[in-house]
Coordinates of C-alpha atoms and ligand atoms in Angstrom, one line a residue:
M1 CA -6.8 3.4 19.3
Q2 CA -4.3 0.1 18.5
K3 CA -1.3 0.3 17.5
K4 CA -0.6 0.0 13.9
T5 CA 2.6 -1.6 12.2
I6 CA 3.8 0.4 9.5
L7 CA 6.6 -0.7 7.0
I8 CA 8.7 2.1 5.3
T9 CA 10.8 0.6 2.5
G10 CA 13.6 3.4 1.3
I11 CA 13.4 4.5 4.7
N12 CA 16.8 6.3 4.2
G13 CA 16.0 8.4 1.3
E14 CA 14.4 12.0 1.1
I15 CA 10.9 11.4 1.9
G16 CA 11.5 8.4 4.2
H17 CA 13.4 10.7 6.4
S18 CA 10.4 13.2 7.0
L19 CA 7.8 10.5 7.0
V20 CA 9.4 8.7 9.7
E21 CA 9.8 11.8 11.8
E22 CA 5.9 12.6 11.3
I23 CA 4.5 9.6 12.0
S24 CA 6.4 8.8 14.9
K25 CA 5.8 12.8 16.1
N26 CA 2.0 11.5 16.1
S27 CA 1.6 8.2 17.0
S28 CA 3.4 5.5 18.9
N29 CA 2.7 3.0 16.2
Y30 CA 5.3 0.3 15.5
I31 CA 7.5 1.6 12.8
I32 CA 9.5 -1.1 10.3
G33 CA 12.3 0.3 8.3
V34 CA 14.1 -1.3 5.5
D35 CA 16.9 0.1 3.0
L36 CA 19.7 -1.3 1.1
Q37 CA 22.1 1.0 3.1
P38 CA 22.7 0.8 6.9
I39 CA 19.6 2.7 8.5
Q40 CA 20.9 6.2 9.5
E41 CA 20.7 6.4 13.4
S42 CA 18.5 9.3 13.5
I43 CA 15.9 7.2 11.4
K44 CA 16.8 3.9 13.7
K45 CA 15.7 5.5 16.9
H46 CA 12.3 5.9 15.6
C47 CA 11.8 2.4 14.7
T48 CA 10.9 -0.8 16.1
A49 CA 12.8 -3.1 13.9
T50 CA 15.2 -2.5 10.9
F51 CA 16.5 -4.2 7.9
V52 CA 19.3 -3.3 5.5
G53 CA 18.7 -5.4 2.4
D54 CA 17.4 -5.4 -0.9
I55 CA 13.4 -5.3 -1.3
T56 CA 14.1 -7.8 -4.3
S57 CA 15.2 -10.5 -2.3
E58 CA 13.5 -13.4 -0.8
E59 CA 15.4 -13.2 2.6
I60 CA 14.2 -9.9 3.1
I61 CA 10.5 -10.4 2.0
K62 CA 10.5 -13.6 4.2
E63 CA 11.6 -12.0 7.2
L64 CA 9.1 -8.8 6.8
S65 CA 6.3 -11.2 6.0
S66 CA 6.5 -12.8 9.7
Y67 CA 5.0 -9.1 10.8
D68 CA 1.1 -8.4 10.8
I69 CA 1.5 -5.2 8.6
N70 CA -1.1 -2.7 8.3
E71 CA 0.4 -0.4 6.2
I72 CA 3.3 -0.2 3.6
Y73 CA 4.5 3.3 2.7
H74 CA 6.7 1.8 -0.3
L75 CA 9.5 4.5 -1.0
A76 CA 12.4 2.3 -2.5
A77 CA 13.2 3.1 -6.1
L78 CA 15.8 4.5 -8.7
L79 CA 14.7 7.8 -9.8
S80 CA 14.5 8.8 -13.5
T81 CA 17.9 9.9 -14.3
T82 CA 20.1 6.7 -12.6
A83 CA 17.1 4.6 -13.9
E84 CA 18.1 5.8 -17.7
K85 CA 21.4 4.7 -17.0
K86 CA 20.7 1.3 -15.5
P87 CA 17.4 0.1 -17.1
Q88 CA 17.5 -3.3 -16.4
L89 CA 18.2 -2.6 -12.4
A90 CA 15.5 -0.1 -12.6
H91 CA 12.8 -2.6 -13.9
Q92 CA 14.1 -5.2 -11.4
V93 CA 13.8 -2.9 -8.4
N94 CA 10.9 -0.2 -9.2
A95 CA 8.6 -2.8 -10.8
G96 CA 9.7 -6.4 -9.6
G97 CA 10.5 -5.0 -6.1
T98 CA 6.8 -3.3 -5.8
F99 CA 5.2 -6.7 -7.5
Q100 CA 7.2 -8.6 -4.6
L101 CA 5.8 -6.2 -1.7
L102 CA 2.2 -6.2 -3.4
E103 CA 2.4 -10.2 -2.9
M104 CA 3.5 -10.0 0.7
A105 CA 1.0 -7.5 1.4
R106 CA -1.8 -9.7 -0.1
S107 CA -0.7 -12.3 1.9
I108 CA -0.5 -10.6 5.2
G109 CA -3.8 -9.2 4.3
K110 CA -5.3 -12.7 4.0
R111 CA -3.7 -14.0 7.2
I112 CA -4.7 -11.2 9.3
S113 CA -8.0 -10.5 7.8
Q114 CA -8.0 -7.0 6.8
P115 CA -6.7 -5.3 3.7
V116 CA -2.9 -4.1 4.4
K117 CA -3.1 -0.3 3.1
F118 CA -0.2 0.1 0.1
I119 CA 0.8 3.4 -0.3
F120 CA 2.7 4.3 -3.2
P121 CA 4.5 7.2 -4.3
S122 CA 4.2 7.8 -8.3
T123 CA 4.9 10.5 -10.2
I124 CA 4.8 13.1 -13.0
A125 CA 7.2 11.0 -14.9
I126 CA 4.4 8.6 -15.8
Y127 CA 3.2 11.4 -18.2
G128 CA 4.8 11.8 -21.7
I129 CA 3.9 14.7 -23.7
P130 CA 5.0 14.6 -27.1
T131 CA 6.3 18.3 -27.6
P132 CA 7.1 21.1 -25.7
E133 CA 4.4 23.3 -27.5
E134 CA 1.7 20.8 -26.6
K135 CA 3.5 20.8 -22.9
Y136 CA 3.0 24.2 -22.3
A137 CA -0.4 24.8 -24.1
A138 CA -1.8 22.1 -21.8
N139 CA -0.6 23.5 -18.6
K140 CA -2.4 21.6 -15.8
V141 CA -2.0 18.0 -16.8
S142 CA -5.0 15.6 -15.3
E143 CA -5.0 12.1 -14.4
E144 CA -6.1 10.6 -17.5
Q145 CA -4.1 12.7 -20.0
F146 CA -0.8 12.0 -21.7
L147 CA -0.2 8.6 -20.0
L148 CA 2.7 7.7 -22.2
P149 CA 5.7 7.8 -20.4
R150 CA 8.9 8.1 -22.0
T151 CA 11.4 6.9 -19.2
I152 CA 11.8 3.6 -17.8
Y153 CA 11.0 5.4 -14.5
G154 CA 7.6 6.6 -15.5
A155 CA 6.6 3.3 -17.6
S156 CA 7.6 1.3 -14.0
K157 CA 5.7 3.5 -12.0
L158 CA 2.5 3.8 -14.0
Y159 CA 2.9 -0.2 -14.2
C160 CA 3.0 -0.2 -10.6
E161 CA 0.1 1.5 -10.5
N162 CA -1.9 -0.6 -12.5
L163 CA -0.5 -3.4 -10.6
G164 CA -1.6 -1.7 -7.5
K165 CA -5.2 -1.7 -8.6
Y166 CA -4.9 -5.1 -10.0
F167 CA -4.2 -6.5 -6.7
T168 CA -6.8 -4.4 -4.7
E169 CA -10.0 -5.1 -7.5
Y170 CA -9.1 -8.3 -9.6
Y171 CA -6.3 -10.2 -8.3
M172 CA -6.7 -14.0 -9.5
Q173 CA -10.0 -13.4 -10.6
L174 CA -10.6 -17.2 -12.3
S175 CA -10.3 -18.6 -9.0
E176 CA -12.8 -20.2 -6.9
T177 CA -12.2 -18.3 -3.8
K178 CA -12.2 -14.5 -3.4
E179 CA -8.2 -13.3 -3.8
H180 CA -8.7 -9.8 -4.3
G181 CA -9.5 -7.1 -1.7
Y182 CA -6.6 -8.0 0.7
V183 CA -4.5 -4.8 -0.5
D184 CA -5.9 -1.3 -0.5
F185 CA -3.4 0.3 -2.9
R186 CA -3.1 4.4 -2.9
A187 CA -1.1 6.3 -5.2
V188 CA 0.2 10.3 -4.9
R189 CA 1.5 11.1 -8.2
F190 CA 4.4 13.7 -7.0
P191 CA 5.9 16.5 -8.7
G192 CA 9.3 17.3 -8.0
L193 CA 10.0 17.5 -4.1
I194 CA 12.3 20.0 -2.6
S195 CA 13.5 19.4 1.0
A196 CA 15.6 22.0 3.6
F197 CA 17.1 18.8 5.0
T198 CA 17.9 16.4 2.3
V199 CA 19.2 16.6 -1.4
P200 CA 17.6 14.3 -3.8
S201 CA 20.2 11.8 -6.0
G202 CA 19.5 10.8 -9.6
G203 CA 16.1 12.5 -10.5
T204 CA 15.5 14.6 -13.1
S205 CA 13.6 17.6 -11.2
D206 CA 16.8 17.8 -9.1
Y207 CA 18.0 21.2 -10.4
G208 CA 15.3 23.1 -8.5
P209 CA 16.9 21.5 -5.0
E210 CA 20.4 21.4 -6.2
M211 CA 20.3 25.1 -7.1
L212 CA 19.0 25.7 -3.7
H213 CA 21.9 23.7 -1.3
Y214 CA 24.4 25.0 -3.9
A215 CA 23.9 28.4 -3.4
A216 CA 23.5 28.2 0.8
Q217 CA 26.7 26.3 0.7
N218 CA 28.1 29.3 -1.5
K219 CA 29.1 27.0 -4.3
P220 CA 28.4 27.6 -8.1
Y221 CA 25.6 25.8 -9.9
A222 CA 25.2 24.8 -13.6
C223 CA 21.3 24.3 -14.0
F224 CA 20.9 21.4 -16.5
V225 CA 17.9 22.8 -18.2
H226 CA 17.3 26.1 -20.0
A227 CA 15.8 29.2 -17.7
G228 CA 12.2 28.9 -19.1
A229 CA 11.7 25.2 -18.3
Q230 CA 8.7 24.5 -15.9
L231 CA 7.9 21.8 -13.7
P232 CA 5.5 21.5 -10.9
F233 CA 7.4 21.4 -7.4
M234 CA 6.1 20.3 -3.8
A235 CA 7.7 21.5 -0.3
M236 CA 8.7 18.0 1.6
P237 CA 6.2 18.4 4.5
D238 CA 3.8 18.9 2.2
A239 CA 4.6 15.4 0.2
V240 CA 4.7 14.0 3.7
D241 CA 1.0 15.1 4.5
A242 CA -0.1 13.9 1.2
L243 CA 0.9 10.5 1.8
L244 CA -0.5 10.5 5.2
N245 CA -3.8 12.2 4.4
L246 CA -4.5 9.8 1.5
A247 CA -3.7 6.8 4.0
A248 CA -6.0 8.1 6.4
A249 CA -8.9 8.9 3.9
E250 CA -12.1 6.8 4.3
K251 CA -12.0 4.3 1.0
S252 CA -15.6 5.3 0.3
S253 CA -14.7 8.6 -0.9
L254 CA -11.8 7.4 -3.0
R255 CA -12.9 7.6 -6.7
R256 CA -9.6 6.5 -7.9
H257 CA -6.2 4.6 -6.9
S258 CA -3.6 7.6 -7.9
Y259 CA -4.1 11.3 -7.6
N260 CA -2.1 14.2 -8.4
V261 CA -0.8 16.4 -5.8
T262 CA 1.2 19.5 -6.6
S263 CA 1.9 23.0 -5.0
F264 CA 3.7 25.5 -7.5
A265 CA 4.9 25.4 -10.9
P266 CA 7.9 27.6 -10.9
T267 CA 10.2 27.7 -14.2
A268 CA 14.0 27.4 -13.5
Q269 CA 14.7 31.1 -13.6
D270 CA 11.9 31.6 -10.8
F271 CA 14.1 29.2 -8.7
A272 CA 17.3 31.1 -9.3
T273 CA 15.1 34.9 -8.8
M274 CA 14.2 33.6 -5.5
I275 CA 17.6 31.8 -4.6
R276 CA 19.5 35.3 -5.5
N277 CA 16.9 37.3 -3.5
A278 CA 18.0 35.1 -0.5
Y279 CA 21.8 34.7 -1.6
P280 CA 22.3 37.9 -3.6
S281 CA 26.1 36.6 -4.3
A282 CA 25.0 33.1 -5.5
V283 CA 26.7 31.9 -9.0
I284 CA 23.8 30.1 -10.9
T285 CA 24.2 29.8 -14.7
F286 CA 22.1 27.9 -17.3
E287 CA 24.1 25.4 -19.1
P288 CA 21.3 22.9 -20.6
Q289 CA 22.2 19.2 -21.0
V290 CA 19.9 18.2 -23.9
K291 CA 18.7 14.6 -22.6
R292 CA 17.8 15.4 -19.4
Q293 CA 16.0 18.8 -20.4
T294 CA 14.0 16.4 -23.0
I295 CA 12.7 14.3 -20.1
V296 CA 11.6 17.5 -18.2
E297 CA 10.1 18.8 -21.3
S298 CA 7.9 15.6 -21.5
W299 CA 6.6 16.0 -18.1
P300 CA 3.7 18.7 -17.2
A301 CA 4.4 22.0 -16.6
D302 CA 1.5 21.7 -13.9
L303 CA -0.4 19.5 -12.6
D304 CA -4.4 19.5 -12.2
D305 CA -4.9 18.2 -8.3
S306 CA -8.6 18.9 -7.8
M307 CA -9.8 15.4 -7.6
A308 CA -7.2 15.0 -5.0
A309 CA -8.7 18.2 -3.3
A310 CA -12.4 17.0 -3.8
D311 CA -11.8 13.3 -2.8
W312 CA -9.6 13.9 0.3
A313 CA -9.4 17.5 0.7
W314 CA -5.8 17.8 -0.3
K315 CA -4.4 21.2 0.1
P316 CA -0.9 22.2 0.2
K317 CA 0.3 24.4 3.0
Y318 CA 3.2 26.0 1.0
S319 CA 2.9 28.2 -2.0
F320 CA 6.2 28.9 -3.6
E321 CA 7.0 32.2 -1.3
K322 CA 5.9 30.3 2.0
A323 CA 7.9 27.2 1.1
F324 CA 11.0 29.7 1.0
A325 CA 10.4 32.2 3.7
E326 CA 9.1 29.4 6.3
Y327 CA 10.6 26.4 5.6
L328 CA 13.5 25.8 3.2
L329 CA 15.5 29.0 4.0
P330 CA 15.7 29.2 7.9
N331 CA 15.8 25.3 8.1
I332 CA 18.5 25.6 5.2
L333 CA 20.6 28.2 7.4
R334 CA 20.7 26.1 10.4
R335 CA 21.8 22.9 8.6
Y336 CA 25.0 24.6 6.5
L337 CA 25.8 26.2 10.0
Q338 CA 26.5 23.4 11.8
Ligands
LIG1 N1 11.6 13.5 -8.9 C1 11.4 12.9 -9.7 C2 12.5 12.2 -11.2 O1 13.2 13.5 -11.2 C3 10.2 12.7 -10.6 O2 8.9 12.4 -10.0 O3 13.0 11.3 -10.7

């Protein structure tokens, strides 16, 4: 099979970390990595080329444009809590950066006469449910419901989903020449993600992974949402599989550009119970921070991912119990022993 050139932005981040391992395990494709911070050595060894810089800068885009890129995993973004503190920067990076990369993908696609696949992690934050009562009454939310994001993070991700569709289907539709179709945009709307190897930073679903990683290090944890708060979550290997499987799906089988994916939907109390089973001396308290909790309460309690299951055979490997027993606890034990 012909080698592909794959660009990963935000490669040092939580998803980038696991994605690069998985891509290099299963193929000998060329990987180009970009991050704002110096690329970590454990990641660099898998890459053909790496760049340190801001994806909104023209220099970086110019450098990247010289490669015949076939697939882009655009992971670079500010997460919801950080974005709420710096809305202007969040807009610039999350919306402006994505526009730049889509433009770049379009011009590469035109040059190589082949659509560039643009794989995008979207989020539960694109949903905004007016009240907790409606959230818990709705339970599993499907793709067209409650598209009223309340955060700059959610608003910019929803805009980027629309941009992706625009580049794929309509770009410069009034032009004499055909300009659309050089990008093949596909997005997964992720729930909260939980990894054994990394801890997220700046997200609002971070209480799940933080609670576990604090307990593993014997540190007390004050959870910033109330015990009954519920969100969908997914173990990192499933998140990476979702991106790769959506990228590999036949275009003709895809009825949408953006799909919900999820695995389990625990309450914060369910997390605490599971963690205390593994670490009986864990000190976990609930000290809700009203503002962050309000954001969590506007996100779905669970997601309906039946469209992804039907169109590209999406199926998570890890249930809540299995994620702890087979992925999180064994790897975390090794990680903190080192
Ligand atoms: N994990 C993200 C956040 O908390 C939501 O997708 O910002």
